CSV table of C-alpha atoms in Angstrom, one decimal:
chain,number,residue,atom,x,y,z
A,3,GLN,CA,21.6,57.1,-188.2
A,4,ALA,CA,19.9,55.6,-191.3
A,5,GLN,CA,16.3,54.3,-190.6
A,6,TYR,CA,14.9,51.3,-192.7
A,7,PRO,CA,11.7,49.1,-192.2
A,8,GLY,CA,13.8,46.2,-192.7
A,9,PRO,CA,17.3,45.0,-193.4
A,10,PRO,CA,18.4,46.6,-196.8
A,11,ASP,CA,20.1,43.6,-198.1
A,12,GLY,CA,22.9,45.5,-199.9
A,13,GLY,CA,23.8,49.2,-200.5
A,14,TRP,CA,26.1,50.2,-197.4
A,15,GLY,CA,25.6,46.7,-196.1
A,16,TRP,CA,28.5,45.5,-198.4
A,17,MET,CA,30.8,48.1,-197.0
A,18,ILE,CA,29.8,46.5,-193.5
A,19,VAL,CA,30.6,43.1,-195.0
A,20,ALA,CA,34.1,44.7,-196.0
A,21,GLY,CA,34.5,46.3,-192.8
A,22,CYS,CA,33.7,42.6,-190.8
A,23,PHE,CA,36.2,41.1,-193.3
A,24,LEU,CA,38.7,43.4,-192.4
A,25,VAL,CA,38.0,43.0,-188.7
A,26,THR,CA,38.4,39.2,-188.8
A,27,ILE,CA,41.7,39.5,-190.4
A,28,CYS,CA,43.1,41.7,-187.8
A,29,THR,CA,41.8,39.9,-185.0
A,30,ARG,CA,41.3,36.1,-185.8
A,31,ALA,CA,44.0,35.9,-188.5
A,32,VAL,CA,46.5,37.9,-186.5
A,33,THR,CA,45.8,35.8,-183.2
A,34,ARG,CA,46.5,32.5,-185.5
A,35,CYS,CA,49.9,34.1,-186.6
A,36,ILE,CA,51.1,34.6,-182.9
A,37,SER,CA,51.9,31.1,-183.0
A,38,ILE,CA,54.8,31.7,-185.7
A,39,PHE,CA,56.2,33.6,-182.6
A,40,PHE,CA,56.6,30.7,-180.5
A,41,VAL,CA,60.0,29.5,-181.6
A,42,GLU,CA,61.5,33.1,-181.1
A,43,PHE,CA,59.9,33.3,-177.7
A,44,GLN,CA,61.1,30.1,-176.4
A,45,ALA,CA,65.0,30.9,-177.5
A,46,TYR,CA,64.9,34.3,-176.3
A,47,PHE,CA,63.2,33.5,-172.9
A,48,GLY,CA,64.5,30.0,-172.6
A,49,GLN,CA,61.1,28.6,-171.8
A,50,ASP,CA,59.6,25.5,-172.7
A,51,TYR,CA,56.5,25.2,-175.4
A,52,ALA,CA,54.2,24.5,-172.4
A,53,ARG,CA,54.7,28.0,-171.0
A,54,THR,CA,54.9,29.8,-174.3
A,55,ALA,CA,51.7,28.3,-175.6
A,56,TRP,CA,49.9,30.0,-172.6
A,57,ILE,CA,50.3,33.3,-174.7
A,58,HIS,CA,48.1,32.1,-177.6
A,59,SER,CA,45.5,30.6,-175.1
A,60,ILE,CA,45.2,33.6,-173.0
A,61,VAL,CA,44.6,36.0,-176.0
A,62,ASP,CA,42.0,33.7,-177.5
A,63,CYS,CA,40.4,33.0,-173.9
A,64,ALA,CA,40.4,37.0,-173.4
A,65,THR,CA,38.8,37.6,-176.9
A,66,MET,CA,36.0,35.5,-176.3
A,67,LEU,CA,35.4,36.0,-172.2
A,68,CYS,CA,35.2,39.8,-172.9
A,69,ALA,CA,32.8,39.2,-176.0
A,70,PRO,CA,29.8,40.3,-173.8
A,71,LEU,CA,31.7,43.7,-173.0
A,72,GLY,CA,32.1,44.6,-176.6
A,73,SER,CA,28.3,44.0,-177.1
A,74,LEU,CA,27.5,46.2,-174.3
A,75,ILE,CA,29.7,49.1,-175.5
A,76,SER,CA,28.2,48.6,-178.8
A,77,ASN,CA,24.3,48.9,-177.6
A,78,HIS,CA,24.9,51.6,-175.2
A,79,VAL,CA,27.4,53.8,-177.1
A,80,SER,CA,27.8,52.9,-180.6
A,81,CYS,CA,29.5,50.0,-182.6
A,82,GLN,CA,32.1,52.7,-184.1
A,83,VAL,CA,33.3,53.7,-180.8
A,84,GLY,CA,33.6,50.0,-179.7
A,85,ILE,CA,35.4,49.0,-182.5
A,86,MET,CA,37.9,52.1,-182.8
A,87,LEU,CA,38.5,51.7,-178.9
A,88,GLY,CA,39.5,48.0,-179.4
A,89,GLY,CA,41.8,48.6,-182.3
A,90,LEU,CA,43.3,51.2,-180.0
A,91,LEU,CA,43.7,48.6,-177.1
A,92,ALA,CA,44.9,45.7,-179.5
A,93,SER,CA,47.6,48.3,-181.3
A,94,ALA,CA,48.8,49.2,-177.7
A,95,GLY,CA,49.0,45.5,-176.5
A,96,LEU,CA,51.3,44.3,-179.8
A,97,ILE,CA,53.5,47.6,-179.5
A,98,LEU,CA,53.9,47.1,-175.6
A,99,SER,CA,54.7,43.5,-176.4
A,100,SER,CA,57.6,44.4,-178.7
A,101,PHE,CA,59.6,45.7,-175.6
A,102,ALA,CA,58.7,42.6,-173.4
A,103,THR,CA,61.7,41.4,-170.8
A,104,SER,CA,59.7,38.2,-169.7
A,105,LEU,CA,57.0,35.9,-170.5
A,106,GLU,CA,54.8,37.2,-167.9
A,107,HIS,CA,54.9,40.6,-169.7
A,108,LEU,CA,53.6,39.0,-172.8
A,109,TYR,CA,50.8,37.1,-171.0
A,110,LEU,CA,49.6,40.8,-169.8
A,111,SER,CA,50.5,42.5,-173.1
A,112,LEU,CA,50.0,40.1,-175.9
A,113,GLY,CA,47.4,38.0,-174.0
A,114,VAL,CA,45.2,40.2,-171.9
A,115,LEU,CA,45.0,43.4,-173.5
A,116,THR,CA,45.5,42.5,-177.1
A,117,GLY,CA,42.7,40.2,-176.4
A,118,LEU,CA,40.4,42.8,-174.9
A,119,GLY,CA,40.9,44.9,-178.0
A,120,PHE,CA,40.1,42.0,-180.1
A,121,ALA,CA,36.7,41.4,-178.1
A,122,LEU,CA,35.5,44.9,-178.3
A,123,CYS,CA,35.9,44.7,-182.2
A,124,TYR,CA,34.7,41.0,-183.3
A,125,SER,CA,31.1,40.3,-182.0
A,126,PRO,CA,29.9,44.0,-182.7
A,127,ALA,CA,31.2,43.9,-186.3
A,128,ILE,CA,29.7,40.5,-186.8
A,129,ALA,CA,26.1,41.7,-185.4
A,130,MET,CA,26.5,44.7,-187.8
A,131,VAL,CA,26.4,42.2,-190.7
A,132,GLY,CA,23.3,40.8,-189.4
A,133,LYS,CA,21.7,44.2,-189.1
A,134,TYR,CA,22.3,44.8,-192.7
A,135,PHE,CA,21.3,41.5,-194.3
A,136,ASN,CA,18.3,39.0,-194.2
A,137,LYS,CA,17.8,37.4,-197.5
A,138,ARG,CA,21.4,37.3,-198.3
A,139,LYS,CA,22.5,37.0,-194.6
A,140,ALA,CA,24.7,33.6,-195.0
A,141,LEU,CA,26.5,34.6,-197.9
A,142,ALA,CA,27.2,38.0,-196.4
A,143,TYR,CA,28.4,36.1,-193.4
A,144,GLY,CA,30.4,33.7,-195.1
A,145,ILE,CA,32.1,36.5,-197.0
A,146,ALA,CA,33.0,38.3,-193.7
A,147,MET,CA,34.2,35.2,-191.7
A,148,SER,CA,36.4,34.2,-194.6
A,149,GLY,CA,38.5,36.8,-193.7
A,150,SER,CA,40.2,34.7,-190.8
A,151,GLY,CA,41.3,31.8,-193.5
A,152,ILE,CA,42.3,34.6,-196.3
A,153,GLY,CA,44.2,36.6,-193.7
A,154,THR,CA,45.9,33.6,-192.0
A,155,PHE,CA,47.0,32.4,-195.8
A,156,ILE,CA,48.6,35.7,-196.6
A,157,LEU,CA,49.6,36.8,-193.2
A,158,ALA,CA,51.7,33.9,-191.9
A,159,PRO,CA,54.4,33.9,-194.8
A,160,VAL,CA,54.5,37.7,-194.4
A,161,VAL,CA,54.8,37.5,-190.5
A,162,GLN,CA,57.7,34.9,-190.9
A,163,LEU,CA,59.5,37.4,-193.4
A,164,LEU,CA,59.1,40.3,-190.7
A,165,ILE,CA,60.8,38.3,-188.0
A,166,GLU,CA,63.7,37.2,-190.3
A,167,GLN,CA,64.3,40.7,-191.4
A,168,PHE,CA,63.3,42.9,-188.2
A,169,SER,CA,63.2,40.2,-185.5
A,170,TRP,CA,60.3,39.1,-183.4
A,171,ARG,CA,60.4,42.7,-181.8
A,172,GLY,CA,60.2,44.6,-184.9
A,173,ALA,CA,57.6,42.2,-186.2
A,174,LEU,CA,55.2,43.0,-183.2
A,175,LEU,CA,55.7,46.3,-183.7
A,176,ILE,CA,54.8,46.6,-187.5
A,177,LEU,CA,51.8,44.0,-186.5
A,178,GLY,CA,50.8,46.7,-183.9
A,179,GLY,CA,50.6,49.4,-186.8
A,180,PHE,CA,48.8,46.8,-188.9
A,181,VAL,CA,45.9,46.2,-186.3
A,182,LEU,CA,45.2,50.0,-186.1
A,183,ASN,CA,43.3,49.4,-189.2
A,184,LEU,CA,40.6,48.0,-186.9
A,185,CYS,CA,39.8,52.1,-186.1
A,186,VAL,CA,39.1,52.4,-190.1
A,187,CYS,CA,36.9,49.3,-189.9
A,188,GLY,CA,35.1,51.0,-187.1
A,189,ALA,CA,34.4,54.1,-189.1
A,190,LEU,CA,32.6,52.0,-191.8
A,191,MET,CA,30.2,50.5,-189.3
A,192,ARG,CA,27.4,53.2,-190.0
A,193,PRO,CA,24.6,52.6,-187.6
A,194,ILE,CA,21.1,51.5,-188.8
A,195,ALA,CA,17.6,51.8,-187.1
A,196,LEU,CA,15.3,49.1,-188.0
A,197,LYS,CA,11.6,48.7,-187.7
A,198,GLU,CA,12.1,45.9,-185.1
A,199,ASP,CA,14.3,48.2,-183.1
A,200,ARG,CA,11.7,50.7,-182.8
A,201,LYS,CA,9.1,48.3,-181.8
A,202,THR,CA,11.4,47.4,-179.0
A,203,ALA,CA,11.5,50.9,-177.9
A,204,SER,CA,7.7,51.4,-178.2
A,205,GLU,CA,7.2,48.2,-175.9
A,206,PHE,CA,9.7,49.7,-173.4
A,207,LEU,CA,7.5,53.0,-173.4
A,208,GLU,CA,4.4,50.9,-172.7
A,209,GLN,CA,5.7,49.5,-169.3
A,210,ASN,CA,3.4,51.1,-166.5
A,211,TYR,CA,6.3,52.2,-164.1
A,212,VAL,CA,7.7,54.7,-166.5
A,213,PRO,CA,6.9,58.2,-165.7
A,214,LYS,CA,4.8,60.3,-168.3
A,215,ALA,CA,7.5,63.1,-168.2
A,216,GLN,CA,10.1,60.4,-169.2
A,217,LYS,CA,7.6,59.1,-171.9
A,218,ARG,CA,7.3,62.5,-173.7
A,219,ASP,CA,11.4,62.4,-173.7
A,220,LEU,CA,11.5,58.9,-174.9
A,221,LYS,CA,9.3,59.1,-177.6
A,222,GLN,CA,11.9,61.5,-179.4
A,223,MET,CA,14.3,58.6,-179.3
A,224,SER,CA,14.4,55.8,-181.9
A,225,THR,CA,16.3,53.3,-179.9
A,226,CYS,CA,16.9,53.2,-176.0
A,227,SER,CA,20.1,54.9,-175.3
A,228,PRO,CA,21.4,55.8,-171.8
A,229,LEU,CA,23.8,58.6,-173.3
A,230,ILE,CA,20.7,60.8,-174.3
A,231,LYS,CA,18.8,61.1,-171.0
A,232,ALA,CA,19.8,60.0,-167.3
A,233,TRP,CA,16.9,57.4,-166.7
A,234,SER,CA,15.4,56.3,-163.4
A,235,HIS,CA,16.9,52.8,-161.8
A,236,GLU,CA,13.8,50.9,-163.0
A,237,CYS,CA,14.1,52.0,-166.5
A,238,LEU,CA,17.9,51.2,-166.7
A,239,CYS,CA,16.8,47.7,-165.1
A,240,TYR,CA,14.0,47.0,-167.7
A,241,CYS,CA,16.2,48.1,-170.7
A,242,SER,CA,19.1,45.8,-169.5
A,243,TRP,CA,16.5,43.0,-168.9
A,244,LYS,CA,14.9,43.5,-172.6
A,245,GLU,CA,18.7,43.2,-173.8
A,246,TYR,CA,19.1,39.9,-172.3
A,247,ASP,CA,15.8,38.4,-172.0
A,248,PHE,CA,16.7,35.8,-174.9
A,249,LEU,CA,18.7,33.8,-172.2
A,250,LEU,CA,15.5,32.1,-170.9
A,251,MET,CA,14.7,31.3,-174.7
A,252,PRO,CA,14.6,27.4,-175.0
A,253,GLY,CA,16.0,27.7,-178.4
A,254,PHE,CA,18.8,30.0,-177.2
A,255,MET,CA,19.6,27.6,-174.4
A,256,VAL,CA,19.9,24.5,-176.9
A,257,LEU,CA,22.3,26.5,-179.1
A,258,ALA,CA,24.3,27.6,-176.2
A,259,VAL,CA,24.8,23.8,-175.0
A,260,SER,CA,25.6,23.0,-178.7
A,261,VAL,CA,28.2,25.8,-179.0
A,262,LEU,CA,29.9,24.5,-175.6
A,263,PHE,CA,30.4,20.9,-176.8
A,264,MET,CA,31.3,22.1,-180.2
A,265,ALA,CA,34.3,24.5,-178.9
A,266,TYR,CA,35.6,21.7,-176.7
A,267,GLY,CA,35.6,19.4,-179.5
A,268,CYS,CA,36.8,21.4,-182.6
A,269,SER,CA,39.6,23.6,-181.2
A,270,PRO,CA,42.4,21.1,-180.2
A,271,LEU,CA,42.5,19.9,-183.8
A,272,PHE,CA,44.1,23.1,-184.9
A,273,VAL,CA,46.8,22.6,-182.2
A,274,TYR,CA,47.5,19.2,-182.5
A,275,LEU,CA,47.2,18.2,-186.2
A,276,VAL,CA,50.9,19.0,-187.2
A,277,PRO,CA,52.4,17.0,-184.0
A,278,TYR,CA,50.0,14.2,-184.7
A,279,ALA,CA,51.0,14.1,-188.5
A,280,LEU,CA,54.8,14.1,-187.4
A,281,SER,CA,53.9,11.4,-184.7
A,282,VAL,CA,52.7,8.9,-187.5
A,283,GLY,CA,55.7,9.5,-189.9
A,284,VAL,CA,54.7,12.5,-192.0
A,285,SER,CA,57.4,15.0,-192.9
A,286,HIS,CA,57.8,18.5,-191.6
A,287,HIS,CA,56.9,20.0,-195.0
A,288,GLN,CA,54.1,17.6,-195.7
A,289,ALA,CA,52.5,18.5,-192.1
A,290,ALA,CA,52.6,22.2,-192.9
A,291,PHE,CA,51.0,21.5,-196.1
A,292,LEU,CA,48.2,19.8,-194.4
A,293,MET,CA,47.5,23.1,-192.4
A,294,SER,CA,47.7,25.0,-195.5
A,295,ILE,CA,45.0,22.8,-197.2
A,296,LEU,CA,42.8,23.2,-194.0
A,297,GLY,CA,43.1,27.0,-194.2
A,298,VAL,CA,42.3,27.2,-197.8
A,299,VAL,CA,39.5,24.6,-197.8
A,300,ASP,CA,38.2,26.8,-194.7
A,301,ILE,CA,37.8,30.1,-197.1
A,302,ILE,CA,35.8,27.7,-199.6
A,303,GLY,CA,33.5,26.6,-196.8
A,304,ASN,CA,32.8,30.0,-195.6
A,305,ILE,CA,31.7,31.4,-198.8
A,306,THR,CA,30.2,28.1,-200.4
A,307,PHE,CA,28.1,26.9,-197.8
A,308,GLY,CA,26.9,30.7,-196.8
A,309,TRP,CA,25.7,30.5,-200.5
A,310,LEU,CA,24.0,27.3,-200.2
A,311,THR,CA,22.2,27.9,-197.1
A,312,ASP,CA,20.7,31.1,-198.5
A,313,ARG,CA,18.9,29.1,-201.3
A,314,ARG,CA,15.2,29.0,-200.8
A,315,CYS,CA,15.1,25.1,-200.4
A,316,LEU,CA,17.6,25.2,-197.3
A,317,LYS,CA,16.9,28.9,-195.9
A,318,LYS,CA,14.2,27.3,-193.2
A,319,HIS,CA,16.4,24.6,-192.3
A,320,ARG,CA,19.7,26.4,-191.5
A,321,HIS,CA,19.9,25.1,-188.0
A,322,PHE,CA,19.9,21.6,-189.3
A,323,CYS,CA,22.7,22.7,-191.8
A,324,TYR,CA,24.7,24.0,-188.8
A,325,LEU,CA,24.2,20.7,-187.1
A,326,PHE,CA,25.3,18.6,-190.0
A,327,ALA,CA,28.4,20.9,-190.2
A,328,VAL,CA,29.3,20.5,-186.6
A,329,GLY,CA,28.5,16.7,-186.9
A,330,MET,CA,30.6,16.1,-189.9
A,331,ASP,CA,33.8,17.8,-188.1
A,332,GLY,CA,33.0,15.4,-185.3
A,333,LEU,CA,33.1,12.4,-187.4
A,334,CYS,CA,36.4,13.5,-189.1
A,335,CYS,CA,37.9,13.7,-185.5
A,336,LEU,CA,36.4,10.2,-184.5
A,337,PHE,CA,38.2,8.4,-187.5
A,338,LEU,CA,41.3,10.5,-187.3
A,339,PRO,CA,43.3,7.9,-185.1
A,340,VAL,CA,43.1,5.3,-188.0
A,341,LEU,CA,44.5,8.0,-190.4
A,342,GLN,CA,48.1,7.0,-190.2
A,343,ASN,CA,49.7,8.3,-193.2
A,344,PHE,CA,50.0,11.3,-195.6
A,345,PRO,CA,47.6,10.3,-198.4
A,346,LEU,CA,44.8,9.4,-195.8
A,347,LEU,CA,45.4,12.9,-193.9
A,348,VAL,CA,44.8,14.8,-197.0
A,349,PRO,CA,41.2,14.1,-197.7
A,350,PHE,CA,41.0,14.7,-193.6
A,351,SER,CA,42.2,18.2,-194.1
A,352,PHE,CA,39.9,18.8,-196.8
A,353,THR,CA,36.6,17.4,-195.1
A,354,PHE,CA,37.2,18.9,-191.8
A,355,GLY,CA,38.3,22.2,-193.1
A,356,TYR,CA,35.3,22.6,-195.4
A,357,PHE,CA,33.1,21.9,-192.5
A,358,ASP,CA,34.7,24.2,-190.1
A,359,GLY,CA,34.2,27.0,-192.4
A,360,ALA,CA,30.7,26.1,-193.0
A,361,TYR,CA,29.7,26.1,-189.0
A,362,VAL,CA,31.8,29.2,-188.3
A,363,THR,CA,29.7,31.0,-191.0
A,364,LEU,CA,26.4,29.8,-189.8
A,365,ILE,CA,27.3,30.3,-186.0
A,366,PRO,CA,25.7,34.2,-186.4
A,367,VAL,CA,23.4,33.2,-189.0
A,368,VAL,CA,21.6,30.7,-186.3
A,369,THR,CA,21.9,33.0,-183.6
A,370,ALA,CA,20.0,35.7,-185.5
A,371,ASP,CA,17.4,32.9,-186.4
A,372,VAL,CA,16.6,32.3,-182.7
A,373,VAL,CA,17.0,35.5,-181.1
A,374,GLY,CA,16.0,38.1,-183.9
A,375,THR,CA,18.0,41.2,-185.2
A,376,SER,CA,17.4,43.4,-182.2
A,377,SER,CA,19.2,41.0,-179.8
A,378,LEU,CA,21.6,39.9,-182.1
A,379,SER,CA,24.6,42.0,-180.7
A,380,SER,CA,24.3,40.8,-177.0
A,381,ALA,CA,23.2,37.3,-178.1
A,382,LEU,CA,26.7,36.8,-180.2
A,383,GLY,CA,28.5,38.4,-177.2
A,384,VAL,CA,26.9,35.5,-175.0
A,385,VAL,CA,27.9,32.8,-177.9
A,386,TYR,CA,31.4,33.7,-178.1
A,387,PHE,CA,32.0,34.1,-174.4
A,388,LEU,CA,30.8,30.3,-174.1
A,389,HIS,CA,34.0,29.6,-176.5
A,390,ALA,CA,36.5,31.1,-173.8
A,391,ILE,CA,36.9,28.3,-171.5
A,392,PRO,CA,37.0,25.8,-173.9
A,393,TYR,CA,39.5,27.5,-175.9
A,394,LEU,CA,41.9,27.7,-172.9
A,395,VAL,CA,41.4,24.4,-171.4
A,396,SER,CA,40.6,22.0,-174.3
A,397,PRO,CA,44.2,21.9,-175.7
A,398,PRO,CA,45.9,21.0,-172.7
A,399,VAL,CA,43.2,18.4,-171.7
A,400,ALA,CA,43.6,17.1,-175.0
A,401,GLY,CA,47.4,16.9,-174.7
C-alpha cells in the first residue's frame, strides 16, 4: 500500500472520489428508488401501503445499523474486500427479491440482505475520501455525496421504464446486475498509510504488556493488522480499544447527540412531502415536481457548500457551518404547516433541499475534524449507526 506523510489531496484521491460517487449512487440512490416499486408490490401481494413501506424502512435501517460492521471489516481486512463483499451481498439480495412470493420474503432479501450489503460499502468508501484529502476535503466529499441526488434524478425514470418494460421482477433483476458495479468501486479503493497511522502503531508498541518478541514482529508492520500475526488477547483488546477510544471524547459525544436529533427531524420530510402537498390541494404532477426540485437542489448544496467550507475564512468554522445547515432545515420544517399552496412550497423545496445537501456533505468532514483521520472509518460507522433507529421509527411516528 502507498505511504504518505499526509493526505495527498489529489492524484489517485480523485479516483477514490469517483469510486465513492458510484458507491453513493449504487447504495443511497437505489434505496430511494425502491419506493417506486411500492405500487407494484401493493397490487401484486394485495397489501396496504403501511406494510409495503416497511421494506424501505428495513433497508434504510439495516444500512445504518450495520455500518460499524463495514468499518470493522475495512479496518481489519481491507476496504477493497469489504466493499466487494458488500456489492455481492447487495446484488444477491436484489436478485433473490425478483423471485419473491410474499412481502416477508422481500423484508429478508430486499430489506435485510441488500441493506447489509450496502452497509459494508457505504461508510468505508466515505472514510477513504477522508484519508486522501485534507485541504480540499469538503469539496471532495461534496462531489462524492452528490451521487445520491444525481443517481436518484437519473435512476428514478429509468427504474419506472424498466418496470413498464420487464415488470417489477425484471426491474429488480436488472438492478441486481447494476449494483454489482460496487465490486468495481471496491477495486478502486487503493489503501494508503499515513504518518498519523504509523504514529498510532508506534504508540501501540510502547505499551508495557506487549512481549519483546512480538514488538520485533510488529515493528515490521506499517499498521495494526490481525491477519499478519496472531496476537495475544491483550494486544487485540488494546488495538480494538484504540479504534474506538474516540467514543469518550466530549466533542464526539456532542456530535453524536446532534446526529440523533437531526436524523429524527429530517428523515420524515422525504416520506411525507408529496402526501402533504396533495392534502393542501396541490396536483399530483406539481407534488412530484416538488420532489424533483428537492433532489436537484440537494446536488447543488452538496458541491457548492463543500467548496465554500474549504475556503480559508470558513475552514476553521466547519462545525458551525454544519450546525447552521441543520438549523436551517429545522426552520424550514417549522414553517411548513403555514405553506398551503404550490407557489409557497417551491421556495421551501429549494431551501430544504440545499441545506439537506449541505449538512450531508459536512457530516464526514466534521467527524474527521473531531476524531482525526486514523479513527475516521470507525467513527463514521458509529455516526451512521446512530441514524438507524431514527430512520426506522421517525416516519411512522410522524405519520
